[in-house]
Amino acid sequence: MNEETEKRFVSLEMKIAFLEDFILKLQNEAVENQKTIEILREENRVLAGRIQDLSENLEIPNRRPPHY
């Protein structure tokens, strides 16, 4: 193998190593984002239930507005 080929192989190996590291970081970030999304969905579900409960228990008086 000549020197130019060796340099190209080394360059490709470095790029592959960089890409593998980058993919691993992206994968970890995606996992963390998914966990956050699941937490937020659960909080949203709980808050929607609370709003539903409050709206069902809210008494709205049947009276004329003050401008009449």
mmCIF file of N, CA, C and O in Angstrom:
data_model
loop_
_atom_site.group_PDB
_atom_site.id
_atom_site.type_symbol
_atom_site.label_atom_id
_atom_site.label_comp_id
_atom_site.label_asym_id
_atom_site.label_seq_id
_atom_site.Cartn_x
_atom_site.Cartn_y
_atom_site.Cartn_z
ATOM 1 N N MET A 1 0.849 -1.176 0.000
ATOM 2 C CA MET A 1 0.000 0.000 0.000
ATOM 3 C C MET A 1 0.896 1.241 0.000
ATOM 4 O O MET A 1 1.840 1.335 0.759
ATOM 5 N N ASN A 2 0.536 2.175 -0.839
ATOM 6 C CA ASN A 2 1.374 3.374 -0.873
ATOM 7 C C ASN A 2 0.924 4.405 0.169
ATOM 8 O O ASN A 2 -0.090 4.242 0.846
ATOM 9 N N GLU A 3 1.698 5.440 0.278
ATOM 10 C CA GLU A 3 1.474 6.444 1.321
ATOM 11 C C GLU A 3 0.147 7.181 1.137
ATOM 12 O O GLU A 3 -0.561 7.460 2.111
ATOM 13 N N GLU A 4 -0.207 7.481 -0.093
ATOM 14 C CA GLU A 4 -1.461 8.194 -0.371
ATOM 15 C C GLU A 4 -2.668 7.350 0.045
ATOM 16 O O GLU A 4 -3.608 7.854 0.652
ATOM 17 N N THR A 5 -2.631 6.062 -0.264
ATOM 18 C CA THR A 5 -3.714 5.161 0.117
ATOM 19 C C THR A 5 -3.816 5.066 1.636
ATOM 20 O O THR A 5 -4.915 5.082 2.197
ATOM 21 N N GLU A 6 -2.693 4.990 2.289
ATOM 22 C CA GLU A 6 -2.667 4.929 3.754
ATOM 23 C C GLU A 6 -3.300 6.180 4.361
ATOM 24 O O GLU A 6 -4.105 6.096 5.291
ATOM 25 N N LYS A 7 -2.978 7.352 3.805
ATOM 26 C CA LYS A 7 -3.554 8.599 4.301
ATOM 27 C C LYS A 7 -5.073 8.617 4.106
ATOM 28 O O LYS A 7 -5.814 9.075 4.969
ATOM 29 N N ARG A 8 -5.507 8.114 2.973
ATOM 30 C CA ARG A 8 -6.947 8.082 2.698
ATOM 31 C C ARG A 8 -7.664 7.149 3.677
ATOM 32 O O ARG A 8 -8.746 7.460 4.166
ATOM 33 N N PHE A 9 -7.065 5.987 3.958
ATOM 34 C CA PHE A 9 -7.664 5.059 4.919
ATOM 35 C C PHE A 9 -7.743 5.686 6.313
ATOM 36 O O PHE A 9 -8.760 5.578 6.996
ATOM 37 N N VAL A 10 -6.687 6.335 6.717
ATOM 38 C CA VAL A 10 -6.669 6.981 8.029
ATOM 39 C C VAL A 10 -7.740 8.070 8.090
ATOM 40 O O VAL A 10 -8.469 8.191 9.075
ATOM 41 N N SER A 11 -7.849 8.846 7.022
ATOM 42 C CA SER A 11 -8.848 9.905 6.964
ATOM 43 C C SER A 11 -10.256 9.316 7.055
ATOM 44 O O SER A 11 -11.114 9.833 7.787
ATOM 45 N N LEU A 12 -10.501 8.237 6.321
ATOM 46 C CA LEU A 12 -11.816 7.587 6.369
ATOM 47 C C LEU A 12 -12.105 7.001 7.749
ATOM 48 O O LEU A 12 -13.231 7.104 8.246
ATOM 49 N N GLU A 13 -11.109 6.406 8.367
ATOM 50 C CA GLU A 13 -11.287 5.855 9.711
ATOM 51 C C GLU A 13 -11.622 6.954 10.715
ATOM 52 O O GLU A 13 -12.470 6.768 11.601
ATOM 53 N N MET A 14 -10.985 8.105 10.573
ATOM 54 C CA MET A 14 -11.266 9.229 11.471
ATOM 55 C C MET A 14 -12.689 9.737 11.258
ATOM 56 O O MET A 14 -13.405 10.015 12.217
ATOM 57 N N LYS A 15 -13.105 9.827 10.005
ATOM 58 C CA LYS A 15 -14.464 10.280 9.714
ATOM 59 C C LYS A 15 -15.492 9.291 10.272
ATOM 60 O O LYS A 15 -16.507 9.694 10.838
ATOM 61 N N ILE A 16 -15.239 8.021 10.111
ATOM 62 C CA ILE A 16 -16.153 7.000 10.629
ATOM 63 C C ILE A 16 -16.234 7.082 12.150
ATOM 64 O O ILE A 16 -17.321 7.007 12.733
ATOM 65 N N ALA A 17 -15.097 7.258 12.800
ATOM 66 C CA ALA A 17 -15.088 7.367 14.259
ATOM 67 C C ALA A 17 -15.882 8.595 14.711
ATOM 68 O O ALA A 17 -16.668 8.529 15.665
ATOM 69 N N PHE A 18 -15.696 9.700 14.012
ATOM 70 C CA PHE A 18 -16.432 10.917 14.337
ATOM 71 C C PHE A 18 -17.932 10.691 14.147
ATOM 72 O O PHE A 18 -18.740 11.061 14.998
ATOM 73 N N LEU A 19 -18.315 10.080 13.029
ATOM 74 C CA LEU A 19 -19.730 9.833 12.751
ATOM 75 C C LEU A 19 -20.346 8.873 13.765
ATOM 76 O O LEU A 19 -21.499 9.063 14.183
ATOM 77 N N GLU A 20 -19.612 7.858 14.179
ATOM 78 C CA GLU A 20 -20.118 6.925 15.189
ATOM 79 C C GLU A 20 -20.371 7.656 16.502
ATOM 80 O O GLU A 20 -21.403 7.439 17.148
ATOM 81 N N ASP A 21 -19.439 8.522 16.885
ATOM 82 C CA ASP A 21 -19.609 9.296 18.112
ATOM 83 C C ASP A 21 -20.808 10.236 17.987
ATOM 84 O O ASP A 21 -21.619 10.355 18.909
ATOM 85 N N PHE A 22 -20.936 10.880 16.850
ATOM 86 C CA PHE A 22 -22.039 11.803 16.609
ATOM 87 C C PHE A 22 -23.379 11.073 16.663
ATOM 88 O O PHE A 22 -24.337 11.542 17.291
ATOM 89 N N ILE A 23 -23.464 9.911 16.058
ATOM 90 C CA ILE A 23 -24.694 9.117 16.061
ATOM 91 C C ILE A 23 -25.042 8.684 17.478
ATOM 92 O O ILE A 23 -26.213 8.715 17.879
ATOM 93 N N LEU A 24 -24.060 8.286 18.250
ATOM 94 C CA LEU A 24 -24.296 7.895 19.638
ATOM 95 C C LEU A 24 -24.854 9.069 20.444
ATOM 96 O O LEU A 24 -25.809 8.913 21.212
ATOM 97 N N LYS A 25 -24.287 10.256 20.256
ATOM 98 C CA LYS A 25 -24.783 11.445 20.955
ATOM 99 C C LYS A 25 -26.209 11.768 20.528
ATOM 100 O O LYS A 25 -27.060 12.110 21.361
ATOM 101 N N LEU A 26 -26.493 11.663 19.233
ATOM 102 C CA LEU A 26 -27.844 11.916 18.746
ATOM 103 C C LEU A 26 -28.840 10.908 19.316
ATOM 104 O O LEU A 26 -29.961 11.271 19.689
ATOM 105 N N GLN A 27 -28.429 9.666 19.386
ATOM 106 C CA GLN A 27 -29.292 8.622 19.929
ATOM 107 C C GLN A 27 -29.601 8.903 21.403
ATOM 108 O O GLN A 27 -30.748 8.799 21.832
ATOM 109 N N ASN A 28 -28.596 9.255 22.163
ATOM 110 C CA ASN A 28 -28.804 9.579 23.586
ATOM 111 C C ASN A 28 -29.736 10.773 23.740
ATOM 112 O O ASN A 28 -30.606 10.793 24.617
ATOM 113 N N GLU A 29 -29.556 11.778 22.899
ATOM 114 C CA GLU A 29 -30.410 12.960 22.952
ATOM 115 C C GLU A 29 -31.851 12.602 22.591
ATOM 116 O O GLU A 29 -32.795 13.077 23.217
ATOM 117 N N ALA A 30 -32.018 11.745 21.601
ATOM 118 C CA ALA A 30 -33.361 11.315 21.205
ATOM 119 C C ALA A 30 -34.045 10.548 22.336
ATOM 120 O O ALA A 30 -35.248 10.726 22.582
ATOM 121 N N VAL A 31 -33.303 9.725 23.027
ATOM 122 C CA VAL A 31 -33.863 8.970 24.158
ATOM 123 C C VAL A 31 -34.301 9.934 25.265
ATOM 124 O O VAL A 31 -35.398 9.803 25.820
ATOM 125 N N GLU A 32 -33.470 10.908 25.573
ATOM 126 C CA GLU A 32 -33.816 11.892 26.599
ATOM 127 C C GLU A 32 -35.034 12.708 26.181
ATOM 128 O O GLU A 32 -35.920 12.982 26.995
ATOM 129 N N ASN A 33 -35.085 13.096 24.909
ATOM 130 C CA ASN A 33 -36.240 13.848 24.417
ATOM 131 C C ASN A 33 -37.516 13.016 24.511
ATOM 132 O O ASN A 33 -38.575 13.550 24.854
ATOM 133 N N GLN A 34 -37.438 11.744 24.212
ATOM 134 C CA GLN A 34 -38.608 10.882 24.298
ATOM 135 C C GLN A 34 -39.096 10.770 25.741
ATOM 136 O O GLN A 34 -40.298 10.799 26.000
ATOM 137 N N LYS A 35 -38.159 10.669 26.680
ATOM 138 C CA LYS A 35 -38.546 10.622 28.091
ATOM 139 C C LYS A 35 -39.257 11.912 28.493
ATOM 140 O O LYS A 35 -40.272 11.877 29.191
ATOM 141 N N THR A 36 -38.717 13.047 28.060
ATOM 142 C CA THR A 36 -39.328 14.339 28.364
ATOM 143 C C THR A 36 -40.719 14.433 27.752
ATOM 144 O O THR A 36 -41.660 14.907 28.399
ATOM 145 N N ILE A 37 -40.870 13.976 26.526
ATOM 146 C CA ILE A 37 -42.177 13.998 25.858
ATOM 147 C C ILE A 37 -43.177 13.153 26.631
ATOM 148 O O ILE A 37 -44.329 13.563 26.828
ATOM 149 N N GLU A 38 -42.767 11.983 27.070
ATOM 150 C CA GLU A 38 -43.670 11.120 27.837
ATOM 151 C C GLU A 38 -44.096 11.783 29.143
ATOM 152 O O GLU A 38 -45.268 11.715 29.528
ATOM 153 N N ILE A 39 -43.168 12.435 29.829
ATOM 154 C CA ILE A 39 -43.490 13.145 31.072
ATOM 155 C C ILE A 39 -44.475 14.272 30.790
ATOM 156 O O ILE A 39 -45.473 14.447 31.498
ATOM 157 N N LEU A 40 -44.217 15.049 29.738
ATOM 158 C CA LEU A 40 -45.091 16.164 29.403
ATOM 159 C C LEU A 40 -46.484 15.692 28.981
ATOM 160 O O LEU A 40 -47.491 16.333 29.313
ATOM 161 N N ARG A 41 -46.553 14.584 28.268
ATOM 162 C CA ARG A 41 -47.861 14.037 27.890
ATOM 163 C C ARG A 41 -48.664 13.634 29.130
ATOM 164 O O ARG A 41 -49.868 13.876 29.197
ATOM 165 N N GLU A 42 -47.990 13.022 30.074
ATOM 166 C CA GLU A 42 -48.679 12.612 31.310
ATOM 167 C C GLU A 42 -49.151 13.841 32.086
ATOM 168 O O GLU A 42 -50.281 13.871 32.587
ATOM 169 N N GLU A 43 -48.294 14.851 32.191
ATOM 170 C CA GLU A 43 -48.694 16.084 32.880
ATOM 171 C C GLU A 43 -49.874 16.739 32.155
ATOM 172 O O GLU A 43 -50.803 17.233 32.797
ATOM 173 N N ASN A 44 -49.838 16.732 30.842
ATOM 174 C CA ASN A 44 -50.925 17.302 30.056
ATOM 175 C C ASN A 44 -52.226 16.541 30.300
ATOM 176 O O ASN A 44 -53.294 17.147 30.441
ATOM 177 N N ARG A 45 -52.140 15.225 30.372
ATOM 178 C CA ARG A 45 -53.320 14.403 30.636
ATOM 179 C C ARG A 45 -53.909 14.728 32.011
ATOM 180 O O ARG A 45 -55.125 14.896 32.159
ATOM 181 N N VAL A 46 -53.037 14.851 33.003
ATOM 182 C CA VAL A 46 -53.492 15.161 34.364
ATOM 183 C C VAL A 46 -54.139 16.548 34.406
ATOM 184 O O VAL A 46 -55.218 16.728 34.982
ATOM 185 N N LEU A 47 -53.502 17.524 33.776
ATOM 186 C CA LEU A 47 -54.056 18.884 33.780
ATOM 187 C C LEU A 47 -55.375 18.953 33.015
ATOM 188 O O LEU A 47 -56.298 19.662 33.438
ATOM 189 N N ALA A 48 -55.465 18.220 31.923
ATOM 190 C CA ALA A 48 -56.725 18.193 31.174
ATOM 191 C C ALA A 48 -57.838 17.601 32.042
ATOM 192 O O ALA A 48 -58.979 18.090 32.020
ATOM 193 N N GLY A 49 -57.522 16.585 32.809
ATOM 194 C CA GLY A 49 -58.508 16.005 33.724
ATOM 195 C C GLY A 49 -58.930 16.990 34.799
ATOM 196 O O GLY A 49 -60.117 17.081 35.138
ATOM 197 N N ARG A 50 -57.980 17.729 35.327
ATOM 198 C CA ARG A 50 -58.309 18.729 36.357
ATOM 199 C C ARG A 50 -59.193 19.825 35.786
ATOM 200 O O ARG A 50 -60.147 20.273 36.429
ATOM 201 N N ILE A 51 -58.867 20.274 34.579
ATOM 202 C CA ILE A 51 -59.681 21.306 33.931
ATOM 203 C C ILE A 51 -61.091 20.785 33.696
ATOM 204 O O ILE A 51 -62.070 21.497 33.918
ATOM 205 N N GLN A 52 -61.191 19.551 33.250
ATOM 206 C CA GLN A 52 -62.500 18.940 33.032
ATOM 207 C C GLN A 52 -63.292 18.889 34.337
ATOM 208 O O GLN A 52 -64.475 19.239 34.363
ATOM 209 N N ASP A 53 -62.652 18.469 35.419
ATOM 210 C CA ASP A 53 -63.320 18.420 36.725
ATOM 211 C C ASP A 53 -63.783 19.806 37.171
ATOM 212 O O ASP A 53 -64.899 19.973 37.660
ATOM 213 N N LEU A 54 -62.910 20.793 36.996
ATOM 214 C CA LEU A 54 -63.268 22.152 37.405
ATOM 215 C C LEU A 54 -64.419 22.699 36.568
ATOM 216 O O LEU A 54 -65.315 23.358 37.099
ATOM 217 N N SER A 55 -64.393 22.448 35.283
ATOM 218 C CA SER A 55 -65.453 22.984 34.432
ATOM 219 C C SER A 55 -66.785 22.308 34.721
ATOM 220 O O SER A 55 -67.840 22.930 34.592
ATOM 221 N N GLU A 56 -66.771 21.055 35.128
ATOM 222 C CA GLU A 56 -68.007 20.362 35.471
ATOM 223 C C GLU A 56 -68.579 20.876 36.784
ATOM 224 O O GLU A 56 -69.789 20.895 36.980
ATOM 225 N N ASN A 57 -67.726 21.299 37.694
ATOM 226 C CA ASN A 57 -68.159 21.754 39.011
ATOM 227 C C ASN A 57 -68.371 23.269 39.088
ATOM 228 O O ASN A 57 -68.784 23.780 40.130
ATOM 229 N N LEU A 58 -68.100 23.962 38.031
ATOM 230 C CA LEU A 58 -68.211 25.417 38.013
ATOM 231 C C LEU A 58 -69.671 25.821 37.882
ATOM 232 O O LEU A 58 -70.376 25.352 36.996
ATOM 233 N N GLU A 59 -70.120 26.665 38.780
ATOM 234 C CA GLU A 59 -71.495 27.160 38.725
ATOM 235 C C GLU A 59 -71.483 28.525 38.059
ATOM 236 O O GLU A 59 -70.859 29.460 38.540
ATOM 237 N N ILE A 60 -72.205 28.624 36.962
ATOM 238 C CA ILE A 60 -72.306 29.899 36.255
ATOM 239 C C ILE A 60 -73.692 30.458 36.544
ATOM 240 O O ILE A 60 -74.706 29.846 36.201
ATOM 241 N N PRO A 61 -73.752 31.610 37.189
ATOM 242 C CA PRO A 61 -75.054 32.189 37.529
ATOM 243 C C PRO A 61 -75.809 32.585 36.262
ATOM 244 O O PRO A 61 -75.230 33.055 35.291
ATOM 245 N N ASN A 62 -77.097 32.394 36.297
ATOM 246 C CA ASN A 62 -77.948 32.750 35.174
ATOM 247 C C ASN A 62 -78.517 34.139 35.431
ATOM 248 O O ASN A 62 -79.631 34.297 35.910
ATOM 249 N N ARG A 63 -77.766 35.125 35.127
ATOM 250 C CA ARG A 63 -78.204 36.502 35.359
ATOM 251 C C ARG A 63 -77.775 37.365 34.193
ATOM 252 O O ARG A 63 -76.874 37.004 33.418
ATOM 253 N N ARG A 64 -78.355 38.540 34.124
ATOM 254 C CA ARG A 64 -78.031 39.471 33.048
ATOM 255 C C ARG A 64 -76.671 40.104 33.311
ATOM 256 O O ARG A 64 -76.318 40.388 34.459
ATOM 257 N N PRO A 65 -75.950 40.374 32.235
ATOM 258 C CA PRO A 65 -74.693 41.124 32.390
ATOM 259 C C PRO A 65 -74.982 42.526 32.909
ATOM 260 O O PRO A 65 -76.087 43.057 32.754
ATOM 261 N N PRO A 66 -74.010 43.169 33.546
ATOM 262 C CA PRO A 66 -74.234 44.490 34.176
ATOM 263 C C PRO A 66 -74.676 45.584 33.194
ATOM 264 O O PRO A 66 -75.269 46.556 33.606
ATOM 265 N N HIS A 67 -74.424 45.466 31.929
ATOM 266 C CA HIS A 67 -74.753 46.554 31.002
ATOM 267 C C HIS A 67 -76.228 46.573 30.606
ATOM 268 O O HIS A 67 -76.663 47.433 29.866
ATOM 269 N N TYR A 68 -77.063 45.644 31.067
ATOM 270 C CA TYR A 68 -78.491 45.649 30.743
ATOM 271 C C TYR A 68 -79.248 46.494 31.733
ATOM 272 O O TYR A 68 -79.115 46.590 32.853
#
